Amino acid sequence: MGARRISLVNFKGGVGKTSITVNLAASLARELDQKVLVVDMDPQSNTSIWLMGVPRWNNLNGMDEKSVWGLFHPDSTGLKQCIEEEVLLNEHGVELIPNLDIIPATYKLMDLEHEYQDTDTTPYFVKFRMQLEILFDQYDYIIFDCPPNVFRSTRCAVFSSEEIYIPANPDLLSYVGLSLLSDKIAKFHSLTALHRKHFAGFRPAEIRGIILNAVESGADYAQILDMMSAKIINLRSRQVVSYDADILPTRIRRTVSAAKTQLDALPATLGCGSAGLREDYLNLARYIHNTPLGKKGARYGKR
Ligand SMILES: Nc1ncnc2c1ncn2[C@@H]1O[C@H](COP(=O)(O)OP(=O)(O)O)[C@@H](O)[C@H]1O
Ligand SMILES: [Mg+2]
């Protein structure tokens, strides 16, 4: 019912959240013909800059109501103003992926973490979802790119999502972070359980899997992957991740062309980057598309 809502979360930076957001969204929209909205929750605005280009994104700064920031100030403008429907324009101003939209971030979003204060008893993450819910029926996918933390921006995304994927590198640091991240999200769900009553059919976001990024061809990852798998089995038994959570079989290879796609401001699906990279993102999009949420929800907040 309504859009599949997916947050890409990891409190580590540089693991591929933004690259995967942009390329997953572009692959779903272009290759699988899905109507996709990307919501940039990271004040660094990398996704917004990538999809809109520097000059158009620069114009947004100072008009912060036309970005995610506007969602926290619903009286000043309509939701429509926050959405940029024309992303990825070519030199003639023609849209390259028409069914891809974005709610961009600006640097102003940084203020959400400290300066912003709720003026009434409705917490910021409830306000955020109340605004966004209007869009749930207008898209097939809503994908949230999160900053490298689990502070307020990320919490808004999580509270508005049903699924979480964790982009990670196949290394020890990512392994160590898994439990902490899962516990933080489970705790957030417990603490916010009371607020679900505002929303019909609320389903707390479940961690559905790890997307391995920047995987070196030919490297032997057997040991670290075994450790990660064992950890996930443990997290499943503790019910802090989805019952079917796993390392996704579709991995993204490490390639210098990944960085080039960002520089060229184009996703791999438009032919930028290597054919292999494009294939990886497409396979990831297909896998996620073919693996919808099961009926059995996690019991977050009900323990
Ligand atoms: N598959 C990949 N191979 C090589 N470099 C990558 C790959 N994916 C991302 N990168 C590079 O790693 C850096 C961080 O990626 P990014 O997607 O911005 O991560 P995050 O959003 O988690 O901080 C960028 O310079 C990006 O170009
Ligand atoms: Mg990022």
mmCIF file of C-alpha atoms and ligand atoms in Angstrom:
data_model
loop_
_atom_site.group_PDB
_atom_site.id
_atom_site.type_symbol
_atom_site.label_atom_id
_atom_site.label_comp_id
_atom_site.label_asym_id
_atom_site.label_seq_id
_atom_site.Cartn_x
_atom_site.Cartn_y
_atom_site.Cartn_z
ATOM 1 C CA MET A 1 0.000 0.000 0.000
ATOM 2 C CA GLY A 2 1.621 3.226 -1.113
ATOM 3 C CA ALA A 3 5.292 3.807 -1.715
ATOM 4 C CA ARG A 4 7.939 1.488 -0.408
ATOM 5 C CA ARG A 5 9.859 3.752 1.927
ATOM 6 C CA ILE A 6 13.519 2.971 2.345
ATOM 7 C CA SER A 7 16.201 4.638 4.469
ATOM 8 C CA LEU A 8 19.891 4.116 3.788
ATOM 9 C CA VAL A 9 21.536 4.382 7.166
ATOM 10 C CA ASN A 10 25.010 3.988 8.603
ATOM 11 C CA PHE A 11 26.699 6.222 11.136
ATOM 12 C CA LYS A 12 29.889 5.763 9.194
ATOM 13 C CA GLY A 13 30.601 8.237 6.403
ATOM 14 C CA GLY A 14 32.129 7.294 3.065
ATOM 15 C CA VAL A 15 30.516 3.844 2.921
ATOM 16 C CA GLY A 16 28.387 4.577 -0.152
ATOM 17 C CA LYS A 17 25.033 5.794 1.198
ATOM 18 C CA THR A 18 24.836 8.630 -1.288
ATOM 19 C CA SER A 19 26.181 6.693 -4.286
ATOM 20 C CA ILE A 20 23.738 3.890 -3.608
ATOM 21 C CA THR A 21 20.801 6.256 -3.045
ATOM 22 C CA VAL A 22 21.348 8.035 -6.348
ATOM 23 C CA ASN A 23 22.050 4.924 -8.384
ATOM 24 C CA LEU A 24 19.343 2.788 -6.801
ATOM 25 C CA ALA A 25 16.811 5.560 -7.349
ATOM 26 C CA ALA A 26 17.949 6.120 -10.938
ATOM 27 C CA SER A 27 17.894 2.393 -11.725
ATOM 28 C CA LEU A 28 14.430 1.915 -10.245
ATOM 29 C CA ALA A 29 13.115 4.940 -12.129
ATOM 30 C CA ARG A 30 14.803 4.429 -15.459
ATOM 31 C CA GLU A 31 15.205 0.694 -15.846
ATOM 32 C CA LEU A 32 12.268 -0.584 -13.785
ATOM 33 C CA ASP A 33 9.915 2.269 -14.645
ATOM 34 C CA GLN A 34 9.101 3.106 -11.041
ATOM 35 C CA LYS A 35 8.057 6.544 -9.821
ATOM 36 C CA VAL A 36 10.736 7.503 -7.320
ATOM 37 C CA LEU A 37 11.181 10.322 -4.818
ATOM 38 C CA VAL A 38 14.582 10.828 -3.207
ATOM 39 C CA VAL A 39 14.627 12.742 0.079
ATOM 40 C CA ASP A 40 18.044 14.145 0.965
ATOM 41 C CA MET A 41 18.313 14.111 4.763
ATOM 42 C CA ASP A 42 22.022 14.964 4.863
ATOM 43 C CA PRO A 43 22.821 18.692 5.255
ATOM 44 C CA GLN A 44 26.026 18.038 3.318
ATOM 45 C CA SER A 45 23.565 17.886 0.393
ATOM 46 C CA ASN A 46 25.689 15.562 -1.758
ATOM 47 C CA THR A 47 22.670 13.821 -3.239
ATOM 48 C CA SER A 48 20.955 17.116 -4.031
ATOM 49 C CA ILE A 49 24.060 18.528 -5.682
ATOM 50 C CA TRP A 50 24.519 15.331 -7.649
ATOM 51 C CA LEU A 51 20.944 15.259 -8.946
ATOM 52 C CA MET A 52 20.381 18.994 -9.442
ATOM 53 C CA GLY A 53 23.851 20.286 -10.295
ATOM 54 C CA VAL A 54 25.759 22.937 -8.366
ATOM 55 C CA PRO A 55 24.197 26.104 -9.859
ATOM 56 C CA ARG A 56 20.589 25.046 -9.260
ATOM 57 C CA TRP A 57 21.385 23.735 -5.806
ATOM 58 C CA ASN A 58 23.218 26.987 -4.982
ATOM 59 C CA ASN A 59 20.048 28.891 -5.849
ATOM 60 C CA LEU A 60 18.166 26.927 -3.211
ATOM 61 C CA ASN A 61 20.332 28.171 -0.376
ATOM 62 C CA GLY A 62 18.526 31.120 1.107
ATOM 63 C CA MET A 63 15.185 29.677 -0.076
ATOM 64 C CA ASP A 64 15.238 26.931 2.489
ATOM 65 C CA GLU A 65 11.474 26.461 2.458
ATOM 66 C CA LYS A 66 11.992 24.810 -0.937
ATOM 67 C CA SER A 67 13.927 21.968 0.655
ATOM 68 C CA VAL A 68 13.527 19.366 3.397
ATOM 69 C CA TRP A 69 13.686 22.264 5.845
ATOM 70 C CA GLY A 70 10.271 23.405 4.578
ATOM 71 C CA LEU A 71 8.696 20.197 5.891
ATOM 72 C CA PHE A 72 9.310 21.337 9.445
ATOM 73 C CA HIS A 73 7.582 24.659 8.787
ATOM 74 C CA PRO A 74 4.323 23.553 7.222
ATOM 75 C CA ASP A 75 2.561 26.893 7.676
ATOM 76 C CA SER A 76 4.894 28.940 5.550
ATOM 77 C CA THR A 77 4.672 26.989 2.301
ATOM 78 C CA GLY A 78 2.965 24.038 0.734
ATOM 79 C CA LEU A 79 4.593 20.659 0.464
ATOM 80 C CA LYS A 80 4.647 21.036 -3.313
ATOM 81 C CA GLN A 81 7.261 23.772 -3.063
ATOM 82 C CA CYS A 82 9.700 21.409 -1.369
ATOM 83 C CA ILE A 83 9.719 18.964 -4.280
ATOM 84 C CA GLU A 84 12.034 19.441 -7.231
ATOM 85 C CA GLU A 85 10.518 17.519 -10.113
ATOM 86 C CA GLU A 86 13.155 18.400 -12.651
ATOM 87 C CA VAL A 87 16.356 16.598 -11.779
ATOM 88 C CA LEU A 88 19.238 15.537 -14.000
ATOM 89 C CA LEU A 89 18.724 17.965 -16.861
ATOM 90 C CA ASN A 90 20.902 17.733 -19.953
ATOM 91 C CA GLU A 91 22.495 20.775 -21.576
ATOM 92 C CA HIS A 92 19.228 21.494 -23.405
ATOM 93 C CA GLY A 93 17.259 21.474 -20.154
ATOM 94 C CA VAL A 94 15.630 18.124 -20.955
ATOM 95 C CA GLU A 95 15.009 15.752 -18.063
ATOM 96 C CA LEU A 96 17.024 12.564 -18.366
ATOM 97 C CA ILE A 97 14.936 10.525 -15.919
ATOM 98 C CA PRO A 98 11.436 12.024 -15.848
ATOM 99 C CA ASN A 99 9.980 9.817 -13.108
ATOM 100 C CA LEU A 100 12.666 10.736 -10.571
ATOM 101 C CA ASP A 101 11.981 13.624 -8.156
ATOM 102 C CA ILE A 102 13.847 14.961 -5.143
ATOM 103 C CA ILE A 103 13.185 16.852 -1.948
ATOM 104 C CA PRO A 104 16.626 18.441 -1.701
ATOM 105 C CA ALA A 105 18.647 19.350 1.354
ATOM 106 C CA THR A 106 20.392 22.638 1.955
ATOM 107 C CA TYR A 107 22.969 23.521 4.600
ATOM 108 C CA LYS A 108 20.076 24.940 6.638
ATOM 109 C CA LEU A 109 19.127 21.366 7.545
ATOM 110 C CA MET A 110 22.076 21.406 9.969
ATOM 111 C CA ASP A 111 19.945 23.603 12.243
ATOM 112 C CA LEU A 112 17.557 20.712 12.835
ATOM 113 C CA GLU A 113 20.099 19.104 15.134
ATOM 114 C CA HIS A 114 20.510 21.987 17.573
ATOM 115 C CA GLU A 115 18.745 25.273 16.854
ATOM 116 C CA TYR A 116 15.379 23.854 15.867
ATOM 117 C CA GLN A 117 12.862 23.538 18.693
ATOM 118 C CA ASP A 118 9.376 22.108 18.538
ATOM 119 C CA THR A 119 6.917 24.937 19.183
ATOM 120 C CA ASP A 120 4.179 22.586 20.325
ATOM 121 C CA THR A 121 3.908 19.071 21.731
ATOM 122 C CA THR A 122 4.251 17.384 18.331
ATOM 123 C CA PRO A 123 7.840 16.188 17.963
ATOM 124 C CA TYR A 124 9.813 17.047 14.835
ATOM 125 C CA PHE A 125 9.773 13.489 13.457
ATOM 126 C CA VAL A 126 5.963 13.270 13.745
ATOM 127 C CA LYS A 127 5.594 16.637 11.972
ATOM 128 C CA PHE A 128 7.918 15.443 9.278
ATOM 129 C CA ARG A 129 5.962 12.266 8.608
ATOM 130 C CA MET A 130 2.608 14.068 8.747
ATOM 131 C CA GLN A 131 3.756 16.303 5.897
ATOM 132 C CA LEU A 132 5.298 13.529 3.888
ATOM 133 C CA GLU A 133 2.388 11.068 4.191
ATOM 134 C CA ILE A 134 0.487 13.041 1.552
ATOM 135 C CA LEU A 135 3.080 11.774 -0.914
ATOM 136 C CA PHE A 136 3.012 8.099 0.046
ATOM 137 C CA ASP A 137 0.395 7.291 -2.590
ATOM 138 C CA GLN A 138 2.055 9.355 -5.296
ATOM 139 C CA TYR A 139 5.259 7.331 -5.598
ATOM 140 C CA ASP A 140 6.334 3.695 -5.890
ATOM 141 C CA TYR A 141 9.493 4.368 -3.882
ATOM 142 C CA ILE A 142 10.588 7.044 -1.440
ATOM 143 C CA ILE A 143 14.305 6.737 -0.680
ATOM 144 C CA PHE A 144 15.960 8.655 2.158
ATOM 145 C CA ASP A 145 19.696 9.372 2.016
ATOM 146 C CA CYS A 146 20.824 9.868 5.615
ATOM 147 C CA PRO A 147 23.797 11.654 7.184
ATOM 148 C CA PRO A 148 26.525 9.590 8.884
ATOM 149 C CA ASN A 149 24.850 9.586 12.288
ATOM 150 C CA VAL A 150 21.590 8.575 13.933
ATOM 151 C CA PHE A 151 20.587 12.026 15.116
ATOM 152 C CA ARG A 152 17.425 13.976 14.286
ATOM 153 C CA SER A 153 17.587 13.950 10.458
ATOM 154 C CA THR A 154 18.092 10.219 10.380
ATOM 155 C CA ARG A 155 15.338 9.696 12.954
ATOM 156 C CA CYS A 156 12.879 11.587 10.745
ATOM 157 C CA ALA A 157 13.779 9.316 7.845
ATOM 158 C CA VAL A 158 13.506 6.176 9.960
ATOM 159 C CA PHE A 159 10.146 7.222 11.423
ATOM 160 C CA SER A 160 8.827 7.730 7.869
ATOM 161 C CA SER A 161 10.247 4.483 6.466
ATOM 162 C CA GLU A 162 9.346 0.823 6.651
ATOM 163 C CA GLU A 163 12.679 -0.524 5.503
ATOM 164 C CA ILE A 164 16.306 0.214 6.304
ATOM 165 C CA TYR A 165 19.320 -0.950 4.336
ATOM 166 C CA ILE A 166 22.837 -0.484 5.645
ATOM 167 C CA PRO A 167 25.481 0.318 3.037
ATOM 168 C CA ALA A 168 28.764 -1.022 4.381
ATOM 169 C CA ASN A 169 32.258 -1.939 3.332
ATOM 170 C CA PRO A 170 33.339 -5.512 3.937
ATOM 171 C CA ASP A 171 35.648 -4.619 6.807
ATOM 172 C CA LEU A 172 36.011 -4.944 10.553
ATOM 173 C CA LEU A 173 34.717 -1.449 11.319
ATOM 174 C CA SER A 174 31.427 -2.151 9.589
ATOM 175 C CA TYR A 175 31.162 -5.436 11.459
ATOM 176 C CA VAL A 176 31.706 -3.738 14.804
ATOM 177 C CA GLY A 177 29.113 -1.052 14.058
ATOM 178 C CA LEU A 178 26.287 -3.463 13.203
ATOM 179 C CA SER A 179 25.086 -4.215 16.739
ATOM 180 C CA LEU A 180 25.314 -0.626 17.848
ATOM 181 C CA LEU A 181 23.319 0.622 14.869
ATOM 182 C CA SER A 182 20.645 -2.069 15.259
ATOM 183 C CA ASP A 183 20.302 -1.375 18.971
ATOM 184 C CA LYS A 184 20.061 2.380 18.410
ATOM 185 C CA ILE A 185 17.247 1.911 15.900
ATOM 186 C CA ALA A 186 15.396 -0.572 18.098
ATOM 187 C CA LYS A 187 15.678 1.868 21.002
ATOM 188 C CA PHE A 188 14.331 4.713 18.868
ATOM 189 C CA HIS A 189 11.350 2.533 17.915
ATOM 190 C CA SER A 190 10.647 1.749 21.565
ATOM 191 C CA LEU A 191 10.925 5.370 22.635
ATOM 192 C CA THR A 192 8.604 6.559 19.869
ATOM 193 C CA ALA A 193 6.023 3.756 20.076
ATOM 194 C CA LEU A 194 3.487 6.147 21.616
ATOM 195 C CA HIS A 195 3.627 8.407 18.578
ATOM 196 C CA ARG A 196 2.529 5.703 16.154
ATOM 197 C CA LYS A 197 -1.095 6.308 17.059
ATOM 198 C CA HIS A 198 -1.153 9.375 14.821
ATOM 199 C CA PHE A 199 -0.750 7.184 11.760
ATOM 200 C CA ALA A 200 -2.955 4.442 10.315
ATOM 201 C CA GLY A 201 -1.115 1.204 9.535
ATOM 202 C CA PHE A 202 2.179 2.379 11.029
ATOM 203 C CA ARG A 203 4.922 -0.204 10.681
ATOM 204 C CA PRO A 204 8.280 0.545 12.319
ATOM 205 C CA ALA A 205 11.191 0.446 9.897
ATOM 206 C CA GLU A 206 13.002 -2.870 9.870
ATOM 207 C CA ILE A 207 16.664 -3.349 9.040
ATOM 208 C CA ARG A 208 16.387 -5.608 6.024
ATOM 209 C CA GLY A 209 19.951 -5.999 4.985
ATOM 210 C CA ILE A 210 23.479 -4.912 4.389
ATOM 211 C CA ILE A 211 24.522 -3.658 0.981
ATOM 212 C CA LEU A 212 28.202 -4.398 0.517
ATOM 213 C CA ASN A 213 29.858 -1.541 -1.319
ATOM 214 C CA ALA A 214 33.291 -1.015 -2.819
ATOM 215 C CA VAL A 215 33.969 -4.733 -2.976
ATOM 216 C CA GLU A 216 37.388 -5.517 -4.494
ATOM 217 C CA SER A 217 37.335 -8.144 -7.191
ATOM 218 C CA GLY A 218 39.501 -11.106 -6.310
ATOM 219 C CA ALA A 219 39.838 -10.222 -2.625
ATOM 220 C CA ASP A 220 39.076 -12.925 -0.076
ATOM 221 C CA TYR A 221 36.311 -11.711 2.188
ATOM 222 C CA ALA A 222 35.308 -15.133 3.531
ATOM 223 C CA GLN A 223 36.303 -14.455 7.128
ATOM 224 C CA ILE A 224 34.711 -11.034 7.515
ATOM 225 C CA LEU A 225 31.536 -12.154 5.734
ATOM 226 C CA ASP A 226 31.241 -15.178 8.021
ATOM 227 C CA MET A 227 31.572 -12.876 11.012
ATOM 228 C CA MET A 228 28.949 -10.502 9.620
ATOM 229 C CA SER A 229 26.539 -13.362 8.875
ATOM 230 C CA ALA A 230 26.920 -14.752 12.394
ATOM 231 C CA LYS A 231 26.267 -11.291 13.802
ATOM 232 C CA ILE A 232 23.106 -10.910 11.717
ATOM 233 C CA ILE A 233 21.799 -14.280 12.927
ATOM 234 C CA ASN A 234 22.338 -13.054 16.460
ATOM 235 C CA LEU A 235 20.571 -9.741 15.750
ATOM 236 C CA ARG A 236 17.653 -11.613 14.151
ATOM 237 C CA SER A 237 17.249 -13.767 17.240
ATOM 238 C CA ARG A 238 17.222 -10.605 19.357
ATOM 239 C CA GLN A 239 14.590 -9.164 16.980
ATOM 240 C CA VAL A 240 16.451 -5.910 16.428
ATOM 241 C CA VAL A 241 16.519 -6.522 12.661
ATOM 242 C CA SER A 242 13.948 -7.979 10.258
ATOM 243 C CA TYR A 243 13.394 -11.736 10.511
ATOM 244 C CA ASP A 244 14.797 -12.088 6.979
ATOM 245 C CA ALA A 245 17.674 -9.584 7.347
ATOM 246 C CA ASP A 246 20.846 -10.618 5.577
ATOM 247 C CA ILE A 247 23.830 -9.492 3.571
ATOM 248 C CA LEU A 248 22.317 -8.786 0.172
ATOM 249 C CA PRO A 249 23.573 -11.122 -2.543
ATOM 250 C CA THR A 250 23.972 -8.162 -4.894
ATOM 251 C CA ARG A 251 27.237 -6.368 -4.150
ATOM 252 C CA ILE A 252 28.648 -3.170 -5.594
ATOM 253 C CA ARG A 253 32.180 -3.513 -6.860
ATOM 254 C CA ARG A 254 34.959 -1.042 -6.091
ATOM 255 C CA THR A 255 35.800 0.978 -9.170
ATOM 256 C CA VAL A 256 37.385 4.335 -9.798
ATOM 257 C CA SER A 257 34.486 5.080 -12.115
ATOM 258 C CA ALA A 258 32.170 5.287 -9.064
ATOM 259 C CA ALA A 259 33.817 8.543 -8.081
ATOM 260 C CA LYS A 260 33.661 9.713 -11.683
ATOM 261 C CA THR A 261 29.872 9.324 -11.762
ATOM 262 C CA GLN A 262 29.679 11.816 -8.899
ATOM 263 C CA LEU A 263 32.045 14.211 -10.635
ATOM 264 C CA ASP A 264 30.097 13.991 -13.875
ATOM 265 C CA ALA A 265 26.887 14.463 -11.880
ATOM 266 C CA LEU A 266 25.301 11.479 -13.562
ATOM 267 C CA PRO A 267 24.270 8.108 -12.176
ATOM 268 C CA ALA A 268 25.750 4.939 -13.646
ATOM 269 C CA THR A 269 22.422 3.994 -15.193
ATOM 270 C CA LEU A 270 22.851 6.825 -17.708
ATOM 271 C CA GLY A 271 25.916 5.151 -19.086
ATOM 272 C CA CYS A 272 28.369 6.957 -16.840
ATOM 273 C CA GLY A 273 30.911 4.763 -15.054
ATOM 274 C CA SER A 274 31.840 1.240 -16.072
ATOM 275 C CA ALA A 275 29.365 -1.267 -17.497
ATOM 276 C CA GLY A 276 30.088 -3.512 -14.512
ATOM 277 C CA LEU A 277 29.176 -0.806 -12.026
ATOM 278 C CA ARG A 278 25.972 -0.053 -13.869
ATOM 279 C CA GLU A 279 25.114 -3.748 -13.803
ATOM 280 C CA ASP A 280 25.760 -3.912 -10.035
ATOM 281 C CA TYR A 281 23.374 -1.062 -9.289
ATOM 282 C CA LEU A 282 20.755 -2.488 -11.612
ATOM 283 C CA ASN A 283 21.009 -5.904 -9.964
ATOM 284 C CA LEU A 284 20.643 -4.247 -6.572
ATOM 285 C CA ALA A 285 17.535 -2.374 -7.759
ATOM 286 C CA ARG A 286 16.055 -5.586 -9.187
ATOM 287 C CA TYR A 287 16.793 -7.509 -5.993
ATOM 288 C CA ILE A 288 15.190 -4.897 -3.740
ATOM 289 C CA HIS A 289 12.249 -4.542 -6.125
ATOM 290 C CA ASN A 290 11.680 -8.307 -6.102
ATOM 291 C CA THR A 291 12.022 -8.599 -2.327
ATOM 292 C CA PRO A 292 9.174 -6.610 -0.816
ATOM 293 C CA LEU A 293 8.527 -6.573 2.915
ATOM 294 C CA GLY A 294 6.943 -9.751 4.238
ATOM 295 C CA LYS A 295 3.681 -9.599 6.129
ATOM 296 C CA LYS A 296 5.317 -10.552 9.382
ATOM 297 C CA GLY A 297 6.408 -7.295 11.040
ATOM 298 C CA ALA A 298 9.093 -7.004 13.681
ATOM 299 C CA ARG A 299 7.917 -6.479 17.250
ATOM 300 C CA TYR A 300 9.803 -3.251 17.889
ATOM 301 C CA GLY A 301 8.544 -1.389 20.899
ATOM 302 C CA LYS A 302 6.245 -4.205 21.970
ATOM 303 C CA ARG A 303 8.716 -6.075 24.091
HETATM 304 N N1 LIG B 1 31.728 1.276 -5.500
HETATM 305 C C1 LIG B 1 32.611 2.248 -5.266
HETATM 306 N N2 LIG B 1 33.894 2.141 -5.712
HETATM 307 C C2 LIG B 1 34.787 3.121 -5.477
HETATM 308 N N3 LIG B 1 34.518 4.266 -4.837
HETATM 309 C C3 LIG B 1 33.268 4.438 -4.357
HETATM 310 C C4 LIG B 1 32.245 3.440 -4.542
HETATM 311 N N4 LIG B 1 31.090 3.910 -3.979
HETATM 312 C C5 LIG B 1 31.382 5.111 -3.470
HETATM 313 N N5 LIG B 1 32.670 5.442 -3.697
HETATM 314 C C6 LIG B 1 33.363 6.681 -3.321
HETATM 315 O O1 LIG B 1 33.458 6.756 -1.911
HETATM 316 C C7 LIG B 1 33.220 8.081 -1.468
HETATM 317 C C8 LIG B 1 32.055 8.080 -0.483
HETATM 318 O O2 LIG B 1 30.875 7.649 -1.147
HETATM 319 P P1 LIG B 1 29.457 8.220 -0.750
HETATM 320 O O3 LIG B 1 28.460 7.513 -1.587
HETATM 321 O O4 LIG B 1 29.442 9.713 -0.795
HETATM 322 O O5 LIG B 1 29.371 7.704 0.765
HETATM 323 P P2 LIG B 1 28.504 8.236 2.012
HETATM 324 O O6 LIG B 1 27.267 8.859 1.488
HETATM 325 O O7 LIG B 1 28.244 7.012 2.826
HETATM 326 O O8 LIG B 1 29.385 9.208 2.747
HETATM 327 C C9 LIG B 1 32.953 8.926 -2.705
HETATM 328 O O9 LIG B 1 34.129 9.578 -3.072
HETATM 329 C C10 LIG B 1 32.535 7.898 -3.739
HETATM 330 O O10 LIG B 1 32.850 8.316 -5.044
HETATM 331 MG MG MG B 2 26.401 10.718 1.835
#
